[in-house]
Every structure is written in C-alpha cells, then in structure tokens.
C-alpha positions as a printed NumPy array, in Angstrom:
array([[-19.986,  -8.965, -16.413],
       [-19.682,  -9.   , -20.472],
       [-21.629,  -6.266, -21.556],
       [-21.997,  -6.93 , -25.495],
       [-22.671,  -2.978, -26.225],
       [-20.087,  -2.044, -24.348],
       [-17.546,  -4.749, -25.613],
       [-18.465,  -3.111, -29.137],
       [-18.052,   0.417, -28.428],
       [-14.498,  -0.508, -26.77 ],
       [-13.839,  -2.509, -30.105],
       [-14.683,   0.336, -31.948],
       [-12.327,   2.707, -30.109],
       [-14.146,   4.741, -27.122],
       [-11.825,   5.041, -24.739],
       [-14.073,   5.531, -22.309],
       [-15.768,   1.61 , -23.082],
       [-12.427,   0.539, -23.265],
       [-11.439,   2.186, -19.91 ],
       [-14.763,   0.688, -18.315],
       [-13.902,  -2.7  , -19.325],
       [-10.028,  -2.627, -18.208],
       [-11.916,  -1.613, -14.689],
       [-14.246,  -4.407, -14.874],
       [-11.629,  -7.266, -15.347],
       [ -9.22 ,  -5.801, -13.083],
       [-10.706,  -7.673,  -9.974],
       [-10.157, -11.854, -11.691],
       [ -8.494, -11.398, -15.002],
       [ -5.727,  -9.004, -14.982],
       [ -4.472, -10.136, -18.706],
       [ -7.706,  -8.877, -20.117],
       [ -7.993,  -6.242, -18.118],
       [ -4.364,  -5.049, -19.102],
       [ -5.282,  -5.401, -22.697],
       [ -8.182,  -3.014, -22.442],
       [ -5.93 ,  -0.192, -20.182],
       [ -3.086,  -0.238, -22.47 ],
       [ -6.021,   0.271, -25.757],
       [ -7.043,   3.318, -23.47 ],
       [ -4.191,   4.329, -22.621],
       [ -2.961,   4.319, -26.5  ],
       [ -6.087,   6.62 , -27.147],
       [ -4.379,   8.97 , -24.352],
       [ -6.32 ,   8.128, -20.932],
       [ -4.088,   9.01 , -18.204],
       [ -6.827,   7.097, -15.789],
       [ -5.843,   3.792, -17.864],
       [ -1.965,   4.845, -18.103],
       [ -2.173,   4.644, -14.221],
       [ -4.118,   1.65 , -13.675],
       [ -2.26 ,  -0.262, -15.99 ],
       [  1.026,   0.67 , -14.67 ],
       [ -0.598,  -0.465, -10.37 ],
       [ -1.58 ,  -3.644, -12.566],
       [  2.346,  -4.032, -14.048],
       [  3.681,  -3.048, -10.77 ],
       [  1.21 ,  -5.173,  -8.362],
       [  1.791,  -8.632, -10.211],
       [  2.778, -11.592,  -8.578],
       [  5.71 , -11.183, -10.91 ],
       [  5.999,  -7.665, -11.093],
       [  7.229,  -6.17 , -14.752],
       [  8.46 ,  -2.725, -12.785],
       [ 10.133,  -1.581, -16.092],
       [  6.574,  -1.464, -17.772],
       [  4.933,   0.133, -14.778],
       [  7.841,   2.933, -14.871],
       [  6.882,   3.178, -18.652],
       [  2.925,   3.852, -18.346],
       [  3.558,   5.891, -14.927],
       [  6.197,   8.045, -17.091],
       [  3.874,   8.976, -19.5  ],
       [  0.851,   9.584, -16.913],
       [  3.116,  11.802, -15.029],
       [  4.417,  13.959, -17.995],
       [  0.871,  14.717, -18.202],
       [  0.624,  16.05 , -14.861],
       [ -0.961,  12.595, -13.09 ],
       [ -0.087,  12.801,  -9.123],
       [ -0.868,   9.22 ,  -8.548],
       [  1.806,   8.537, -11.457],
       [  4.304,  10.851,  -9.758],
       [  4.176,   8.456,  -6.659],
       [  4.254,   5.455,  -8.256],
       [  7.763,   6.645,  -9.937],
       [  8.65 ,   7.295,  -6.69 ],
       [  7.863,   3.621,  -5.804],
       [  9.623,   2.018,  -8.79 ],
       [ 12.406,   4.137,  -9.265],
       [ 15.625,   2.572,  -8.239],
       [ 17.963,   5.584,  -8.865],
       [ 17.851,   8.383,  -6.513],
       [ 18.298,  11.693,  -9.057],
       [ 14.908,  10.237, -10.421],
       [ 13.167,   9.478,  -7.301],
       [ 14.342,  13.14 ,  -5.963],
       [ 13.109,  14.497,  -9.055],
       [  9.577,  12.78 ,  -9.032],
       [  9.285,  14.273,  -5.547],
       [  9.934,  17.683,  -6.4  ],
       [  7.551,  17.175,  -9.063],
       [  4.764,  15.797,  -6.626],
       [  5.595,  18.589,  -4.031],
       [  4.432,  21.531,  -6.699],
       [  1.255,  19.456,  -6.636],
       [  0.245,  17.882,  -3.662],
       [  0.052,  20.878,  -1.265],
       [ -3.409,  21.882,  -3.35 ],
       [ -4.845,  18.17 ,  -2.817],
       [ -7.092,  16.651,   0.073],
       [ -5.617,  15.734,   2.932],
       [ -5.486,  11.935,   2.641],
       [ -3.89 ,  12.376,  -0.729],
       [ -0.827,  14.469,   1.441],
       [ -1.17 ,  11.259,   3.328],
       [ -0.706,   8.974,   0.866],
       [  2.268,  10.893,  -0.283],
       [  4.004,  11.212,   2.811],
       [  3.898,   7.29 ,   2.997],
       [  6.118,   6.819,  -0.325],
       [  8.821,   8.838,   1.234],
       [ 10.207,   6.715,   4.124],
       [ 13.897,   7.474,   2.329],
       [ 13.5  ,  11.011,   2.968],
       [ 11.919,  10.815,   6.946],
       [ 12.116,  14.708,   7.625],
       [ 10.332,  15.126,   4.138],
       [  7.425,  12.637,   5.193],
       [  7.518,  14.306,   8.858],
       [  6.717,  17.656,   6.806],
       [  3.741,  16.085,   5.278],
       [  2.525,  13.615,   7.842],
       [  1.987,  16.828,   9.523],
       [ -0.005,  19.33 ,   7.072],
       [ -2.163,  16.376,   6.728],
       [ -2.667,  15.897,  10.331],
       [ -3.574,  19.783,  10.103],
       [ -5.858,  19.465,   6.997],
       [ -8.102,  16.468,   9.552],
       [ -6.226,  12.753,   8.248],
       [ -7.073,  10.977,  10.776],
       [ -4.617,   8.364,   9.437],
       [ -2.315,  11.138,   9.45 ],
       [ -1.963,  11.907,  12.991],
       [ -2.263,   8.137,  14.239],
       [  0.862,   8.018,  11.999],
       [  2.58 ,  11.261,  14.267],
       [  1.565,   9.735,  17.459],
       [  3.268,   5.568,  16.162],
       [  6.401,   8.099,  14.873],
       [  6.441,   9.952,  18.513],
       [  5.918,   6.23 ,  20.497],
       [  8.709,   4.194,  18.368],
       [ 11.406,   7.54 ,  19.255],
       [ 10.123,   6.941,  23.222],
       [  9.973,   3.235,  22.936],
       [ 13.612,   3.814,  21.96 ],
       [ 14.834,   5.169,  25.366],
       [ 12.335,   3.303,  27.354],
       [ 11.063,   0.184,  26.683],
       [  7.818,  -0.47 ,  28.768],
       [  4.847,  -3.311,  27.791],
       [  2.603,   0.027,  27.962],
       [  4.678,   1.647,  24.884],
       [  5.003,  -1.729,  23.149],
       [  1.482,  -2.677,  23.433],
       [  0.587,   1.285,  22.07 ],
       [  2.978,   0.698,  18.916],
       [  1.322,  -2.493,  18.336],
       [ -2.392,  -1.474,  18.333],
       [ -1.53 ,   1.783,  16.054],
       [  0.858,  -0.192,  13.664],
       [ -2.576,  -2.296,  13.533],
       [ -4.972,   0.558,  13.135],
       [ -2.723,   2.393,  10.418],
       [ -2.02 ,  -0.964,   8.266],
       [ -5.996,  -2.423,   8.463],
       [ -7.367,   1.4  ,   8.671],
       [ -9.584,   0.727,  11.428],
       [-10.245,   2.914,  14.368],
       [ -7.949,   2.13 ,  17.624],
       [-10.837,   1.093,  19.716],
       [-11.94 ,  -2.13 ,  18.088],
       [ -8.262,  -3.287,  19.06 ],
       [ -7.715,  -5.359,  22.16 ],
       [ -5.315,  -7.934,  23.386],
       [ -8.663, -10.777,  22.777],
       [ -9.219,  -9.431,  19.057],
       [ -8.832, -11.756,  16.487],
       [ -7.376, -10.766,  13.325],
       [ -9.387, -12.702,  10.533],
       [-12.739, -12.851,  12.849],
       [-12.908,  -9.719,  14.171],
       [-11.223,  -7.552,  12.022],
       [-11.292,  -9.463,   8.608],
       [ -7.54 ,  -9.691,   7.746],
       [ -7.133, -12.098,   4.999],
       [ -3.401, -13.357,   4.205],
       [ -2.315, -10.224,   2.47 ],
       [ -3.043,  -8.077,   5.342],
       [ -1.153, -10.547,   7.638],
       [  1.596, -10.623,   5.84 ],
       [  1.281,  -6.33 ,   5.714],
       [  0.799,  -6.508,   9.134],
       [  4.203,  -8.731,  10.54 ],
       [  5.898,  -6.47 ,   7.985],
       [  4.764,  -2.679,   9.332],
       [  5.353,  -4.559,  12.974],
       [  8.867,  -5.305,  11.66 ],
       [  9.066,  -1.786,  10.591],
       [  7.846,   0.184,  13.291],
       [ 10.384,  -1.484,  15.423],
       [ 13.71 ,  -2.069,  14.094],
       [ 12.833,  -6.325,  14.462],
       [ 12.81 ,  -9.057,  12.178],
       [ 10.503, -11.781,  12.77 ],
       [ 11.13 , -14.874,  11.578],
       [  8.944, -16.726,   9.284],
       [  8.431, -20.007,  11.569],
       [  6.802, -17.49 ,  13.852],
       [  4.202, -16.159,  12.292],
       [  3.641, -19.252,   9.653],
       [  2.42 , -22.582,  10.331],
       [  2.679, -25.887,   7.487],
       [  0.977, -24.488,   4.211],
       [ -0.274, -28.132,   3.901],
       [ -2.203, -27.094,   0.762],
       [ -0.705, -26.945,  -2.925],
       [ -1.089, -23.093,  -3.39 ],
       [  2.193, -21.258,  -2.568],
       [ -0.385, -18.091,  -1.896],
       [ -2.143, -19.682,   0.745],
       [ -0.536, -19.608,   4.113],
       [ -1.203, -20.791,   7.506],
       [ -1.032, -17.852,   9.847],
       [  0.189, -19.35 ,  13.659],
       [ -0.514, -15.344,  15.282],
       [ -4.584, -15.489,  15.45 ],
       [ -4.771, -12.124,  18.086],
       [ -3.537,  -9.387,  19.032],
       [ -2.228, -11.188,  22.106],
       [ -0.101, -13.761,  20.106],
       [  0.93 , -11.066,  17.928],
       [  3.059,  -8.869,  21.268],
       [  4.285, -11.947,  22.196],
       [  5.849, -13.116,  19.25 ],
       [  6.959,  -9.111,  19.079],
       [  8.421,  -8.868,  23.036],
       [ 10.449, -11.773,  21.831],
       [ 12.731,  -9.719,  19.2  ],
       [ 12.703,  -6.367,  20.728],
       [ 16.068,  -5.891,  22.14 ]])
C-alpha cells in the first residue's frame, strides 16, 4: 500500500498525495490515516475536513467535539455531507435547527439518494423527514419509498397487530438497514450466510428492529457467551429471519 512517490509528494505538501494517503489508511490504521486528513485538511481540502471528522466521529471512542470542529469548518465552506454530520453531533437544538436550514437551501438541487440520506438524520423532526422521504421517493430512491411503505406499516401495525404486518415491518426494516432488495428475504434466510451481515450489521439490525417498533430487546436475546477475549466480537443467538420475529413477537405489546 506505501507508495514511496506518493509518500514524498504528501511530505512535500500536495494535498492531493496527502488526501490519497489519508484514504488509503482509512480502512486498518485510522491514526495514520487521521494524520494525513488533518495535513489536507490544513492545506484547505474540504474532502479531508469531512473524512477526518466520519473518522473522529466513527471511533470506538468517539472524540465528537473534534468531529464538530472539522465538520464546522467543511460546512462554512458550503460541504452538505458536513452539514449532516453537525446535524448528527450536535447536542443543542438552535444548532441542529440551524444546520438543517442550512442543508435544506442545498439538498433540494442534489440526487435523490443524497435527499435520502438527509431525510435519515432528521428522525427529531418526523414531518421534516416525511417531506423528504417523499421528494426522494419522487426523484426514483428506491430506499426512499421502502422507507414510506415501513413508515405507513409501523402507523397500521399500531391499530392492528397481525403476524402479516409484523412479518412486513421485519423484512423492510431488513431490506432498508442491509440495502438489499425485499425478495432475497424469507423466514429460512440466514443473516451472515445468505445475506453477509457481519456483527456490525447485527447489531444495526436488532437496533432499527427496536426502532421501527417501539420494543426493546434485551441483550440475552440476541447475544450468546462472547467466549473469546475481544469485547468486539460477539456471539449472535438470532441466525434467520425466523429467529429474528420470534424474538420480536415476544416484546411487541
């Protein structure tokens, strides 16, 4: 991966190099890469004033007051992506209602699953997401209007709590959180085998489950005995989509 010319240039002040390299290292060494961004992002890349602030903010420790920092500056430059990751960070409600009037000026001239991606950071402000949710569905997100249709099921589900609904919100609270089409769901599917879910989407996926429904699932459900010494490594108990509505039906009141 250590590309001498380009570990010179970077050394030498390209920001571009030193942009490359903070990309490189980002997948196993997020120190380094970190170290390159924040050179970058001194030289005035917004691209490395975001990345490093996702880096700051996605840590297993998360520094959130140097990811506000980096996104602050990307934003007062006119980055989108920075304008929702304030959104994200922000604690205090005059700034996260001013970040979204911010991104609102902007995001009606992007791509639709950029509206979609914005909608999703405002689950404070539901009638504001419903507003977006839907000119994305418009502009073709497919993610968009699966999101709709889980929205329009959970209000039913509400008033009427069938299997049928339940076993609907399940499979598109599955779709939307792996972003894989509805069809390769069924009750025999198997999460890491069929679909390829690895720990962190597990954990994503109890949580959006959890969500979608008002529930709380407790841990001993969905976790078995981490009998390994890494506190990242976890046991998952729910192996398909079968297990998973059953350990659901049991908390839905």
């Amino acid at each position: 991966m250590r590309d001498e010319h380009l570990v010179k240039e970077a050394e030498a002040g390209d920001v571009d190099s030193q942009f490359e390299l903070g990309m490189r290292y980002s997948i196993d060494n997020h120190e380094e890469s970190k170290k390159w961004f924040e050179k970058a992002a001194e030289n005035g890349s917004v691209d490395a004033m975001v990345e490093l602030a996702g880096l700051c903010e996605s840590d297993e420790t998360p520094d959130t007051e140097s990811a506000i920092k980096w996104y602050l500056r990307a934003a007062e430059k006119g980055s989108f992506a920075a304008m929702v990751g304030l959104i994200r960070c922000y604690n205090d409600r005059a700034e996260i209602e001013k970040w979204i009037t911010e991104a609102e000026k902007v995001v009606s001239n992007l791509d639709a699953e950029s509206i979609f991606y914005f909608a999703n950071t405002l689950g404070d402000y539901p009638e504001k997401a419903m507003k977006w949710y839907a000119i994305s569905s418009k502009r073709g997100c497919e993610w968009a209007k699966l999101k709709l249709e889980l929205i329009s099921l959970t209000k039913e589900f509400d008033s009427n709590k069938t299997d049928s609904l339940l076993i609907q919100i399940i499979v598109k609270t599955i779709a939307l959180c792996l972003e894989i089409p509805e069809k390769r769901i069924s009750m025999d599917t198997t999460f890491d085998s069929d679909l390829g879910a690895d720990n962190l989407d597990m954990f994503e996926l109890i949580y959006s489950q959890e969500e979608a429904l008002g529930i709380q699932i407790p841990d001993d459900e969905s976790l078995g005995e981490n009998d390994i010494d890494d506190e990242s490594w976890y046991n998952f108990k729910i192996k398909t989509v079968k297990e998973l509505v059953s350990v659901v039906k049991r908390y839905v009141s």
